[in-house]
Short mmCIF file of C-alpha atoms in Angstrom, two decimals:
data_model
loop_
_atom_site.label_atom_id
_atom_site.label_comp_id
_atom_site.label_asym_id
_atom_site.label_seq_id
_atom_site.Cartn_x
_atom_site.Cartn_y
_atom_site.Cartn_z
CA UNK A 1063 -175.19 27.28 81.12
CA UNK A 1064 -175.41 25.40 84.42
CA UNK A 1065 -173.32 22.56 82.97
CA UNK A 1066 -170.64 25.06 81.88
CA UNK A 1067 -170.57 26.68 85.33
CA UNK A 1068 -170.26 23.26 86.99
CA UNK A 1069 -167.42 22.35 84.62
CA UNK A 1070 -165.54 25.59 85.39
CA UNK A 1071 -166.02 25.02 89.12
CA UNK A 1072 -164.72 21.45 88.88
CA UNK A 1073 -161.72 22.58 86.81
CA UNK A 1074 -160.90 25.25 89.38
CA UNK A 1075 -160.99 22.68 92.20
CA UNK A 1076 -158.69 20.37 90.23
CA UNK A 1077 -156.22 23.18 89.59
CA UNK A 1078 -156.19 24.18 93.25
CA UNK A 1079 -155.81 20.58 94.31
CA UNK A 1080 -152.88 20.19 91.92
CA UNK A 1081 -151.23 23.28 93.35
CA UNK A 1082 -151.66 21.99 96.88
CA UNK A 1083 -149.86 18.78 95.96
CA UNK A 1084 -146.64 20.62 95.20
CA UNK A 1085 -147.00 22.81 92.10
CA UNK A 1086 -144.43 25.63 92.02
CA UNK A 1087 -147.15 28.15 91.12
CA UNK A 1088 -148.95 27.64 94.41
CA UNK A 1089 -149.43 30.83 96.43
CA UNK A 1090 -150.04 28.89 99.63
CA UNK A 1091 -151.32 25.70 101.16
CA UNK A 1092 -149.92 22.68 102.95
CA UNK A 1093 -146.17 22.09 102.81
CA UNK A 1094 -145.64 19.01 100.67
CA UNK A 1095 -141.93 19.26 100.00
CA UNK A 1096 -139.93 19.80 96.83
CA UNK A 1097 -138.33 16.78 95.27
CA UNK A 1098 -134.69 16.78 94.20
CA UNK A 1099 -133.32 14.90 91.26
CA UNK A 1100 -131.66 11.61 92.13
CA UNK A 1101 -129.68 9.17 90.11
CA UNK A 1102 -127.78 5.94 90.44
CA UNK A 1103 -124.40 5.32 88.89
CA UNK A 1104 -123.43 2.11 87.13
CA UNK A 1105 -120.64 -0.02 88.52
CA UNK A 1106 -117.36 1.69 87.61
CA UNK A 1107 -115.17 -0.49 85.40
CA UNK A 1108 -113.03 -2.90 87.39
CA UNK A 1109 -114.45 -1.88 90.76
CA UNK A 1110 -116.61 -3.49 93.43
CA UNK A 1111 -118.95 -1.78 95.88
CA UNK A 1112 -117.91 -1.90 99.52
CA UNK A 1113 -121.00 -1.25 101.64
CA UNK A 1114 -120.90 1.13 104.57
CA UNK A 1115 -119.93 -0.50 107.82
CA UNK A 1116 -117.86 -0.37 110.99
CA UNK A 1117 -114.81 -2.18 112.31
CA UNK A 1118 -112.40 -2.25 115.21
CA UNK A 1119 -109.46 -0.78 113.32
CA UNK A 1120 -105.89 -1.50 114.33
CA UNK A 1121 -104.32 -4.41 116.23
CA UNK A 1122 -106.41 -5.79 119.06
CA UNK A 1123 -103.56 -7.74 120.65
CA UNK A 1124 -100.15 -6.49 121.74
CA UNK A 1125 -97.05 -8.16 120.32
CA UNK A 1126 -93.85 -7.37 122.23
CA UNK A 1127 -91.68 -9.16 119.66
CA UNK A 1128 -92.71 -6.59 117.05
CA UNK A 1129 -93.14 -3.68 119.49
CA UNK A 1130 -96.83 -3.63 118.60
CA UNK A 1131 -99.35 -2.04 120.94
CA UNK A 1132 -103.01 -2.99 121.12
CA UNK A 1133 -104.76 0.22 120.11
CA UNK A 1134 -107.85 -0.93 118.22
CA UNK A 1135 -110.74 1.51 118.10
CA UNK A 1136 -114.14 1.52 116.47
CA UNK A 1137 -114.56 3.42 113.21
CA UNK A 1138 -117.29 3.62 110.59
CA UNK A 1139 -116.97 4.35 106.87
CA UNK A 1140 -119.52 5.14 104.20
CA UNK A 1141 -119.95 3.07 101.05
CA UNK A 1142 -117.37 3.36 98.29
CA UNK A 1143 -116.25 1.70 95.10
CA UNK A 1144 -112.78 0.16 95.11
CA UNK A 1145 -110.55 -1.24 92.39
CA UNK A 1146 -110.66 -5.02 92.40
CA UNK A 1147 -106.90 -5.12 91.89
CA UNK A 1148 -103.94 -2.84 92.20
CA UNK A 1149 -103.47 -0.43 89.29
CA UNK A 1150 -101.49 -2.31 86.65
CA UNK A 1151 -98.62 -1.31 84.40
CA UNK A 1152 -101.08 -1.39 81.51
CA UNK A 1153 -103.46 1.12 83.10
CA UNK A 1154 -100.68 3.39 84.24
CA UNK A 1155 -99.14 3.29 80.74
CA UNK A 1156 -102.43 4.63 79.42
CA UNK A 1157 -101.90 7.65 81.68
CA UNK A 1158 -98.28 8.07 80.56
CA UNK A 1159 -99.22 7.82 76.87
CA UNK A 1160 -102.08 10.30 77.35
CA UNK A 1161 -99.60 12.81 78.78
CA UNK A 1162 -97.27 12.11 75.86
CA UNK A 1163 -100.08 12.62 73.33
CA UNK A 1164 -101.24 15.84 75.00
CA UNK A 1165 -97.73 17.29 74.69
CA UNK A 1166 -97.55 16.25 71.03
CA UNK A 1167 -100.94 17.85 70.30
CA UNK A 1168 -99.83 21.08 71.97
CA UNK A 1169 -96.77 21.15 69.74
CA UNK A 1170 -98.68 20.23 66.60
CA UNK A 1171 -100.80 23.33 67.25
CA UNK A 1172 -97.77 25.46 68.14
CA UNK A 1173 -96.57 27.62 65.22
CA UNK A 1174 -93.00 26.79 66.27
CA UNK A 1175 -93.70 23.16 65.38
CA UNK A 1176 -96.68 21.98 63.34
CA UNK A 1177 -98.79 25.15 63.50
CA UNK A 1178 -101.99 23.20 62.80
CA UNK A 1179 -104.87 25.01 64.51
CA UNK A 1180 -107.09 21.94 64.21
CA UNK A 1181 -105.31 20.36 67.17
CA UNK A 1182 -106.54 23.11 69.53
CA UNK A 1183 -110.07 24.42 69.90
CA UNK A 1184 -110.34 28.11 70.75
CA UNK A 1185 -113.88 28.90 69.51
CA UNK A 1186 -117.28 27.29 69.88
CA UNK A 1187 -119.48 26.35 66.93
CA UNK A 1188 -120.83 29.89 66.71
CA UNK A 1189 -117.33 31.35 66.54
CA UNK A 1190 -117.31 32.71 70.09
CA UNK A 1191 -113.96 32.57 71.94
CA UNK A 1192 -113.72 29.88 74.63
CA UNK A 1193 -111.01 28.57 76.92
CA UNK A 1194 -108.52 26.89 74.57
CA UNK A 1195 -108.34 23.13 74.88
CA UNK A 1196 -106.89 20.26 72.89
CA UNK A 1197 -108.90 18.59 70.15
CA UNK A 1198 -108.70 14.89 70.95
CA UNK A 1199 -110.86 14.03 67.94
CA UNK A 1200 -108.02 15.07 65.63
CA UNK A 1201 -105.70 12.05 65.28
CA UNK A 1202 -101.95 12.42 65.56
CA UNK A 1203 -100.35 11.70 62.15
CA UNK A 1204 -98.09 8.92 63.38
CA UNK A 1205 -97.45 7.45 59.92
CA UNK A 1206 -97.94 10.16 57.30
CA UNK A 1207 -96.61 13.23 59.08
CA UNK A 1208 -95.07 16.08 57.15
CA UNK A 1209 -91.72 17.51 58.18
CA UNK A 1210 -93.10 19.94 60.78
CA UNK A 1211 -95.49 17.35 62.24
CA UNK A 1212 -92.69 14.81 62.46
CA UNK A 1213 -90.57 17.34 64.32
CA UNK A 1214 -93.39 17.88 66.85
CA UNK A 1215 -93.83 14.14 67.36
CA UNK A 1216 -90.14 13.40 67.70
CA UNK A 1217 -89.67 16.22 70.23
CA UNK A 1218 -90.94 14.01 73.08
CA UNK A 1219 -88.44 11.27 72.28
CA UNK A 1220 -84.70 11.02 72.73
CA UNK A 1221 -81.91 8.81 71.49
CA UNK A 1222 -80.29 6.88 74.30
CA UNK A 1223 -76.62 7.95 74.14
CA UNK A 1224 -75.42 4.50 75.18
CA UNK A 1225 -77.69 2.11 73.28
CA UNK A 1226 -78.72 4.40 70.43
CA UNK A 1227 -82.34 3.33 70.93
CA UNK A 1228 -85.18 5.84 70.41
CA UNK A 1229 -87.16 6.15 73.64
CA UNK A 1230 -89.59 8.44 75.42
CA UNK A 1231 -87.98 11.31 77.27
CA UNK A 1232 -89.29 10.84 80.84
CA UNK A 1233 -88.23 14.34 81.87
CA UNK A 1234 -90.87 15.90 79.60
CA UNK A 1235 -93.84 13.85 80.79
CA UNK A 1236 -95.32 16.37 83.21
CA UNK A 1237 -99.00 16.48 84.12
CA UNK A 1238 -100.59 19.68 85.39
CA UNK A 1239 -103.82 19.59 87.35
CA UNK A 1240 -105.83 21.59 89.86
CA UNK A 1241 -107.66 20.45 92.97
CA UNK A 1242 -110.19 22.47 94.92
CA UNK A 1243 -109.83 21.80 98.64
CA UNK A 1244 -113.49 21.54 99.66
CA UNK A 1245 -112.64 20.68 103.25
CA UNK A 1246 -110.65 23.84 103.93
CA UNK A 1247 -113.06 26.01 101.94
CA UNK A 1248 -116.01 24.76 103.99
CA UNK A 1249 -114.48 25.48 107.39
CA UNK A 1250 -116.25 28.21 109.29
CA UNK A 1251 -112.99 29.99 110.11
CA UNK A 1252 -112.39 30.52 106.37
CA UNK A 1253 -115.64 32.31 105.56
CA UNK A 1254 -115.32 35.67 103.86
CA UNK A 1255 -118.20 37.15 105.87
CA UNK A 1256 -116.79 37.74 109.39
CA UNK A 1257 -120.26 37.56 110.94
CA UNK A 1258 -120.57 33.93 109.82
CA UNK A 1259 -117.26 32.81 111.32
CA UNK A 1260 -118.35 33.13 114.94
CA UNK A 1261 -121.92 32.28 115.97
CA UNK A 1262 -121.44 32.94 119.68
CA UNK A 1263 -123.15 36.32 120.14
CA UNK A 1264 -121.26 36.87 123.40
CA UNK A 1265 -118.11 37.31 121.33
CA UNK A 1266 -117.35 40.23 119.02
CA UNK A 1267 -117.44 39.79 115.28
CA UNK A 1268 -113.93 38.83 114.12
CA UNK A 1269 -112.01 41.59 112.40
CA UNK A 1270 -108.91 39.70 111.33
CA UNK A 1271 -108.46 38.30 107.82
CA UNK A 1272 -108.08 34.50 107.78
CA UNK A 1273 -104.66 33.30 106.62
CA UNK A 1274 -104.64 30.46 104.12
CA UNK A 1275 -101.97 28.37 102.39
CA UNK A 1276 -102.32 27.14 98.83
CA UNK A 1277 -100.03 25.10 96.62
CA UNK A 1278 -99.05 26.34 93.20
CA UNK A 1279 -96.56 25.16 90.60
CA UNK A 1280 -95.05 26.30 87.33
CA UNK A 1281 -92.24 25.38 84.94
CA UNK A 1282 -89.38 27.85 84.76
CA UNK A 1283 -87.32 28.84 81.73
CA UNK A 1284 -84.95 25.92 82.31
CA UNK A 1285 -87.83 23.43 82.17
CA UNK A 1286 -87.70 22.70 85.92
CA UNK A 1287 -90.88 22.17 87.92
CA UNK A 1288 -91.08 24.84 90.61
CA UNK A 1289 -93.48 24.15 93.46
CA UNK A 1290 -94.41 26.84 95.94
CA UNK A 1291 -96.78 27.16 98.88
CA UNK A 1292 -98.32 30.63 99.09
CA UNK A 1293 -99.42 31.92 102.49
CA UNK A 1294 -101.63 35.01 102.41
CA UNK A 1295 -104.83 36.58 103.60
CA UNK A 1296 -108.05 35.06 102.29
CA UNK A 1297 -109.41 36.79 99.18
CA UNK A 1298 -111.91 34.30 97.78
CA UNK A 1299 -112.63 30.73 96.74
CA UNK A 1300 -109.68 30.73 94.37
CA UNK A 1301 -107.42 30.56 97.41
CA UNK A 1302 -108.49 26.95 97.91
CA UNK A 1303 -107.61 25.92 94.36
CA UNK A 1304 -104.26 24.13 94.44
CA UNK A 1305 -102.13 23.65 91.34
CA UNK A 1306 -99.74 20.73 90.88
CA UNK A 1307 -97.32 19.72 88.15
CA UNK A 1308 -96.10 16.14 88.49
CA UNK A 1309 -93.70 14.15 86.38
CA UNK A 1310 -95.65 10.96 85.82
CA UNK A 1311 -93.05 8.46 84.59
CA UNK A 1312 -92.36 5.69 87.13
CA UNK A 1313 -88.87 5.42 88.58
CA UNK A 1314 -87.74 2.17 86.98
CA UNK A 1315 -84.37 2.44 88.75
CA UNK A 1316 -86.11 1.71 92.06
CA UNK A 1317 -85.33 -1.96 91.46
CA UNK A 1318 -81.64 -1.15 91.89
CA UNK A 1319 -81.83 1.63 94.48
CA UNK A 1320 -84.03 -0.43 96.84
CA UNK A 1321 -81.58 -3.34 96.97
CA UNK A 1322 -77.87 -2.97 97.56
CA UNK A 1323 -75.56 -5.42 95.80
CA UNK A 1324 -78.26 -7.22 93.83
CA UNK A 1325 -78.51 -7.83 90.09
CA UNK A 1326 -81.89 -6.31 89.29
CA UNK A 1327 -81.01 -4.59 86.02
CA UNK A 1328 -83.44 -6.71 83.94
CA UNK A 1329 -86.37 -5.30 85.96
CA UNK A 1330 -85.14 -1.76 85.28
CA UNK A 1331 -85.23 -2.45 81.56
CA UNK A 1332 -88.25 -4.69 81.32
CA UNK A 1333 -90.76 -4.37 84.18
CA UNK A 1334 -92.58 -1.28 82.91
CA UNK A 1335 -91.63 -1.62 79.24
CA UNK A 1336 -92.23 -5.28 78.39
CA UNK A 1337 -95.77 -6.38 77.52
CA UNK A 1338 -95.34 -9.53 79.58
CA UNK A 1339 -95.66 -7.37 82.70
CA UNK A 1340 -98.79 -5.51 81.53
CA UNK A 1341 -101.05 -7.07 84.16
CA UNK A 1342 -98.56 -6.74 87.01
CA UNK A 1343 -98.97 -3.91 89.53
CA UNK A 1344 -97.23 -0.67 88.63
CA UNK A 1345 -94.41 0.20 91.04
CA UNK A 1346 -91.89 3.02 91.30
CA UNK A 1347 -94.83 5.43 91.63
CA UNK A 1348 -94.82 8.03 94.40
CA UNK A 1349 -97.81 9.16 96.42
CA UNK A 1350 -97.76 12.37 94.38
CA UNK A 1351 -97.85 10.43 91.11
CA UNK A 1352 -100.67 8.18 92.38
CA UNK A 1353 -102.75 11.29 93.15
CA UNK A 1354 -102.03 12.68 89.69
CA UNK A 1355 -103.23 9.40 88.14
CA UNK A 1356 -106.46 9.53 90.15
CA UNK A 1357 -107.13 13.11 89.00
CA UNK A 1358 -106.46 12.19 85.36
CA UNK A 1359 -108.71 9.13 85.65
CA UNK A 1360 -111.54 11.36 86.87
CA UNK A 1361 -111.11 13.87 84.05
CA UNK A 1362 -110.75 11.09 81.49
CA UNK A 1363 -114.13 9.69 82.54
CA UNK A 1364 -115.79 13.12 82.57
CA UNK A 1365 -114.66 13.80 79.01
CA UNK A 1366 -116.25 10.56 77.85
CA UNK A 1367 -119.65 11.57 79.24
CA UNK A 1368 -119.77 14.50 76.84
CA UNK A 1369 -122.46 16.48 78.68
CA UNK A 1370 -122.27 19.67 80.69
CA UNK A 1371 -123.27 19.45 84.31
CA UNK A 1372 -122.73 15.70 84.72
CA UNK A 1373 -121.44 15.09 88.22
CA UNK A 1374 -119.32 12.16 89.29
CA UNK A 1375 -117.45 11.59 92.51
CA UNK A 1376 -113.71 11.80 91.80
CA UNK A 1377 -111.35 8.85 91.78
CA UNK A 1378 -108.95 9.15 94.69
CA UNK A 1379 -106.66 7.17 96.96
CA UNK A 1380 -108.49 5.36 99.78
CA UNK A 1381 -108.30 6.71 103.28
CA UNK A 1382 -106.49 4.45 105.71
CA UNK A 1383 -109.80 3.54 107.37
CA UNK A 1384 -111.42 2.66 104.03
CA UNK A 1385 -108.45 0.54 103.06
CA UNK A 1386 -108.40 -1.42 106.32
CA UNK A 1387 -112.17 -1.94 106.35
CA UNK A 1388 -112.02 -3.25 102.78
CA UNK A 1389 -108.96 -5.42 103.36
CA UNK A 1390 -110.41 -7.11 106.45
CA UNK A 1391 -113.75 -7.59 104.70
CA UNK A 1392 -115.46 -5.63 107.48
CA UNK A 1393 -114.53 -8.22 110.12
CA UNK A 1394 -112.75 -6.96 113.23
CA UNK A 1395 -111.41 -10.43 113.96
CA UNK A 1396 -109.50 -10.69 110.68
CA UNK A 1397 -105.81 -9.87 110.90
CA UNK A 1398 -105.51 -10.69 107.22
CA UNK A 1399 -107.92 -10.36 104.27
CA UNK A 1400 -109.07 -13.89 105.02
CA UNK A 1401 -110.63 -15.36 108.15
CA UNK A 1402 -108.52 -16.68 110.98
CA UNK A 1403 -104.77 -16.76 111.56
CA UNK A 1404 -103.22 -19.02 108.96
CA UNK A 1405 -99.70 -20.29 109.66
CA UNK A 1406 -98.22 -18.23 106.87
CA UNK A 1407 -94.69 -19.45 107.49
CA UNK A 1408 -95.79 -22.88 106.34
CA UNK A 1409 -96.15 -23.86 102.72
CA UNK A 1410 -99.94 -23.63 102.60
CA UNK A 1411 -99.80 -19.94 103.52
CA UNK A 1412 -98.29 -19.25 100.11
CA UNK A 1413 -101.62 -20.11 98.50
CA UNK A 1414 -103.13 -16.91 99.97
CA UNK A 1415 -100.71 -14.09 99.17
CA UNK A 1416 -97.45 -13.12 97.51
CA UNK A 1417 -94.96 -12.48 100.33
CA UNK A 1418 -91.64 -13.78 101.70
CA UNK A 1419 -92.41 -16.73 103.99
CA UNK A 1420 -88.84 -17.30 105.11
CA UNK A 1421 -85.54 -15.44 105.05
CA UNK A 1422 -84.07 -15.55 101.57
CA UNK A 1423 -86.95 -17.64 100.24
CA UNK A 1424 -89.00 -15.45 97.91
CA UNK A 1425 -90.05 -18.19 95.50
CA UNK A 1426 -91.93 -20.55 97.79
CA UNK A 1427 -95.17 -18.99 96.53
CA UNK A 1428 -94.03 -19.37 92.92
CA UNK A 1429 -92.99 -15.74 92.45
CA UNK A 1430 -89.69 -13.98 92.94
CA UNK A 1431 -90.97 -10.39 92.80
CA UNK A 1432 -94.52 -9.19 92.12
CA UNK A 1433 -97.18 -11.49 90.70
CA UNK A 1434 -99.84 -10.84 88.09
CA UNK A 1435 -102.77 -9.06 89.79
CA UNK A 1436 -105.60 -11.36 90.75
CA UNK A 1437 -103.38 -14.45 90.98
CA UNK A 1438 -104.66 -15.27 94.46
CA UNK A 1439 -108.26 -15.67 95.58
CA UNK A 1440 -110.11 -12.46 96.56
CA UNK A 1441 -111.35 -11.72 100.04
CA UNK A 1442 -115.05 -11.79 100.90
CA UNK A 1443 -115.48 -8.31 99.43
CA UNK A 1444 -114.17 -9.46 96.06
CA UNK A 1445 -110.86 -7.59 96.38
CA UNK A 1446 -107.59 -9.14 95.23
CA UNK A 1447 -104.08 -8.82 96.69
CA UNK A 1448 -105.03 -6.79 99.73
CA UNK A 1449 -102.15 -8.59 101.46
CA UNK A 1450 -98.75 -8.84 99.81
CA UNK A 1451 -97.80 -8.33 96.16
CA UNK A 1452 -97.28 -4.56 96.59
CA UNK A 1453 -97.88 -2.24 99.50
CA UNK A 1454 -100.47 0.42 98.69
CA UNK A 1455 -100.57 4.16 99.17
CA UNK A 1456 -103.46 5.66 101.13
CA UNK A 1457 -104.47 9.33 101.18
CA UNK A 1458 -103.84 9.57 104.93
CA UNK A 1459 -100.86 11.50 106.28
CA UNK A 1460 -98.79 9.77 108.93
CA UNK A 1461 -98.17 11.00 112.41
CA UNK A 1462 -97.60 8.91 115.53
CA UNK A 1463 -100.88 10.15 117.01
CA UNK A 1464 -103.02 9.76 113.87
CA UNK A 1465 -105.47 7.39 115.61
CA UNK A 1466 -106.07 9.87 118.42
CA UNK A 1467 -106.68 12.99 116.34
CA UNK A 1468 -109.09 11.63 113.74
CA UNK A 1469 -112.86 11.24 113.95
CA UNK A 1470 -114.40 7.80 114.38
CA UNK A 1471 -116.70 8.50 111.39
CA UNK A 1472 -114.94 8.44 108.02
CA UNK A 1473 -111.61 9.14 109.78
CA UNK A 1474 -109.00 10.96 107.73
CA UNK A 1475 -105.92 13.01 108.55
CA UNK A 1476 -104.84 15.17 105.64
CA UNK A 1477 -101.73 17.27 105.59
CA UNK A 1478 -100.52 18.90 102.38
CA UNK A 1479 -96.88 19.44 103.20
CA UNK A 1480 -95.24 22.58 101.88
CA UNK A 1481 -91.90 22.28 100.13
CA UNK A 1482 -90.13 23.96 103.05
CA UNK A 1483 -91.73 21.69 105.69
CA UNK A 1484 -89.47 19.22 107.54
CA UNK A 1485 -89.18 15.98 105.59
CA UNK A 1486 -90.84 13.92 108.33
CA UNK A 1487 -94.05 15.89 107.76
CA UNK A 1488 -94.20 14.43 104.24
CA UNK A 1489 -94.95 10.89 105.37
CA UNK A 1490 -98.04 9.05 104.09
CA UNK A 1491 -99.51 5.77 105.28
CA UNK A 1492 -99.03 2.64 103.20
CA UNK A 1493 -100.85 -0.61 103.86
CA UNK A 1494 -100.88 -4.29 103.05
CA UNK A 1495 -97.22 -5.25 102.81
CA UNK A 1496 -95.53 -6.53 99.68
CA UNK A 1497 -93.75 -9.37 97.92
CA UNK A 1498 -90.57 -8.64 99.92
CA UNK A 1499 -92.25 -8.64 103.36
CA UNK A 1500 -92.59 -11.41 105.94
CA UNK A 1501 -95.99 -12.63 107.14
CA UNK A 1502 -96.28 -10.13 109.99
CA UNK A 1503 -95.88 -7.11 107.70
CA UNK A 1504 -98.69 -8.10 105.33
CA UNK A 1505 -101.27 -7.99 108.11
CA UNK A 1506 -104.28 -5.79 107.39
CA UNK A 1507 -104.47 -4.30 110.88
CA UNK A 1508 -101.08 -2.57 111.06
CA UNK A 1509 -99.83 0.61 109.42
CA UNK A 1510 -96.57 1.53 107.80
CA UNK A 1511 -95.47 4.73 106.12
CA UNK A 1512 -93.29 6.15 103.37
CA UNK A 1513 -92.32 9.63 102.21
CA UNK A 1514 -94.75 11.04 99.65
CA UNK A 1515 -92.07 11.62 97.00
CA UNK A 1516 -90.39 8.22 97.35
CA UNK A 1517 -90.71 5.67 94.54
CA UNK A 1518 -90.29 2.06 95.60
CA UNK A 1519 -90.19 -1.24 93.75
CA UNK A 1520 -92.63 -2.66 96.29
CA UNK A 1521 -95.25 0.13 96.58
CA UNK A 1522 -98.22 0.56 94.23
CA UNK A 1523 -101.78 1.74 94.71
CA UNK A 1524 -105.45 1.31 93.86
CA UNK A 1525 -108.25 3.89 93.57
CA UNK A 1526 -111.63 4.34 95.20
CA UNK A 1527 -114.73 6.45 94.49
CA UNK A 1528 -117.37 7.40 97.03
CA UNK A 1529 -120.74 5.91 96.13
CA UNK A 1530 -123.48 8.34 95.17
CA UNK A 1531 -127.17 7.52 95.19
CA UNK A 1532 -128.43 4.09 96.05
CA UNK A 1533 -127.05 2.14 93.12
CA UNK A 1534 -127.49 -1.51 92.56
CA UNK A 1535 -124.19 -3.07 91.74
CA UNK A 1536 -121.79 -5.68 92.97
CA UNK A 1537 -122.89 -5.04 96.51
CA UNK A 1538 -120.80 -6.95 99.00
CA UNK A 1539 -122.56 -9.18 101.48
CA UNK A 1540 -120.77 -10.66 104.42
#
């Protein structure tokens, strides 16, 4: 009996000790903390990890010949993954073909076309109704389609009236997506509870309803994309959900429209279509299209994970600060992605980047237009073509005072221009210079800009993802 009492006493002490070390059933005791789940992500395909760091961003020396002011300032950025190369024609084609296939699947399920319910899932396994979505496990009958299925497939193609060739109809390739604006939703002035908008107790509780603006889009009866910006009083979180519909096909005619009196027709026909250009950077893509690609890339990855509740940081365009830090390999003294000031107008400079070293001489580096991505050596961060080849979109909106109005920690200036805004408010920063630019314009420490809806034969992009956790990967060491 004494042994049993001693055993029960010891067991009680062990239980109490266990509770004190952090058991959720504890009624009291020392505060030991509650652990949160943590995880590390693998290296995203085709990306390298750029460690957090700081840099003197912008030119440090004035240059009167180029009307360049010395306005360098210190900024710091957190760690992020970045594409090793610019997004290629091959990768962008995957996006275009996905949009094509999604339209075909919608029509195969549509009673007006194929009427096959297997292409759209509207119930779960128990027969309960769910939000309808496409069934990507059901293959499109490319070869053995019946008459209705063939009609659905052919509906996204057209016959060129001049050549008689069957080709994709670019006008139909529209991608719809939604983005929740976390930044605006988190601002104190946008809280639904008035008492939480103003913490200064010397001031009265606000009584006004915050006014918000949100973007929405739809396709009208004529098949036109209609974009609107709605301004109204705040009603809830849905007011920060923006809807976009973007035609995703690149503007292949940019090769002609960018250059007056030049014979560039072969590039119009071949650059995006011919397999020989698969590993060349995609061009003719606007800032709006680049954002649509990044959203699709995020959703495409999420679908592959196949589990509810899996969180990943979204793919996105780099901020200007992230781009410059990555391009200069974290070194404030680098004007280019490599160390020092190479005499780029001389022949040896052409071994470092694809640019125009002299007037009228595009081929000194061995390329007339763009080059295959990764042709030149990477910088110390393992990133290719951060100077030349194609200029690259950033997420940052352009204004002449952008350096003065942004924070020095993860600086970013975001402005989602409404359709009715003046055109100059739709400028976004591009970086890095291109195959058509002289040595000065491919410097990593200067900014340029372009309108967000413009599609140029010399502008492309690459994606980034913020790092989560403390992953081991291709960590860059200087």
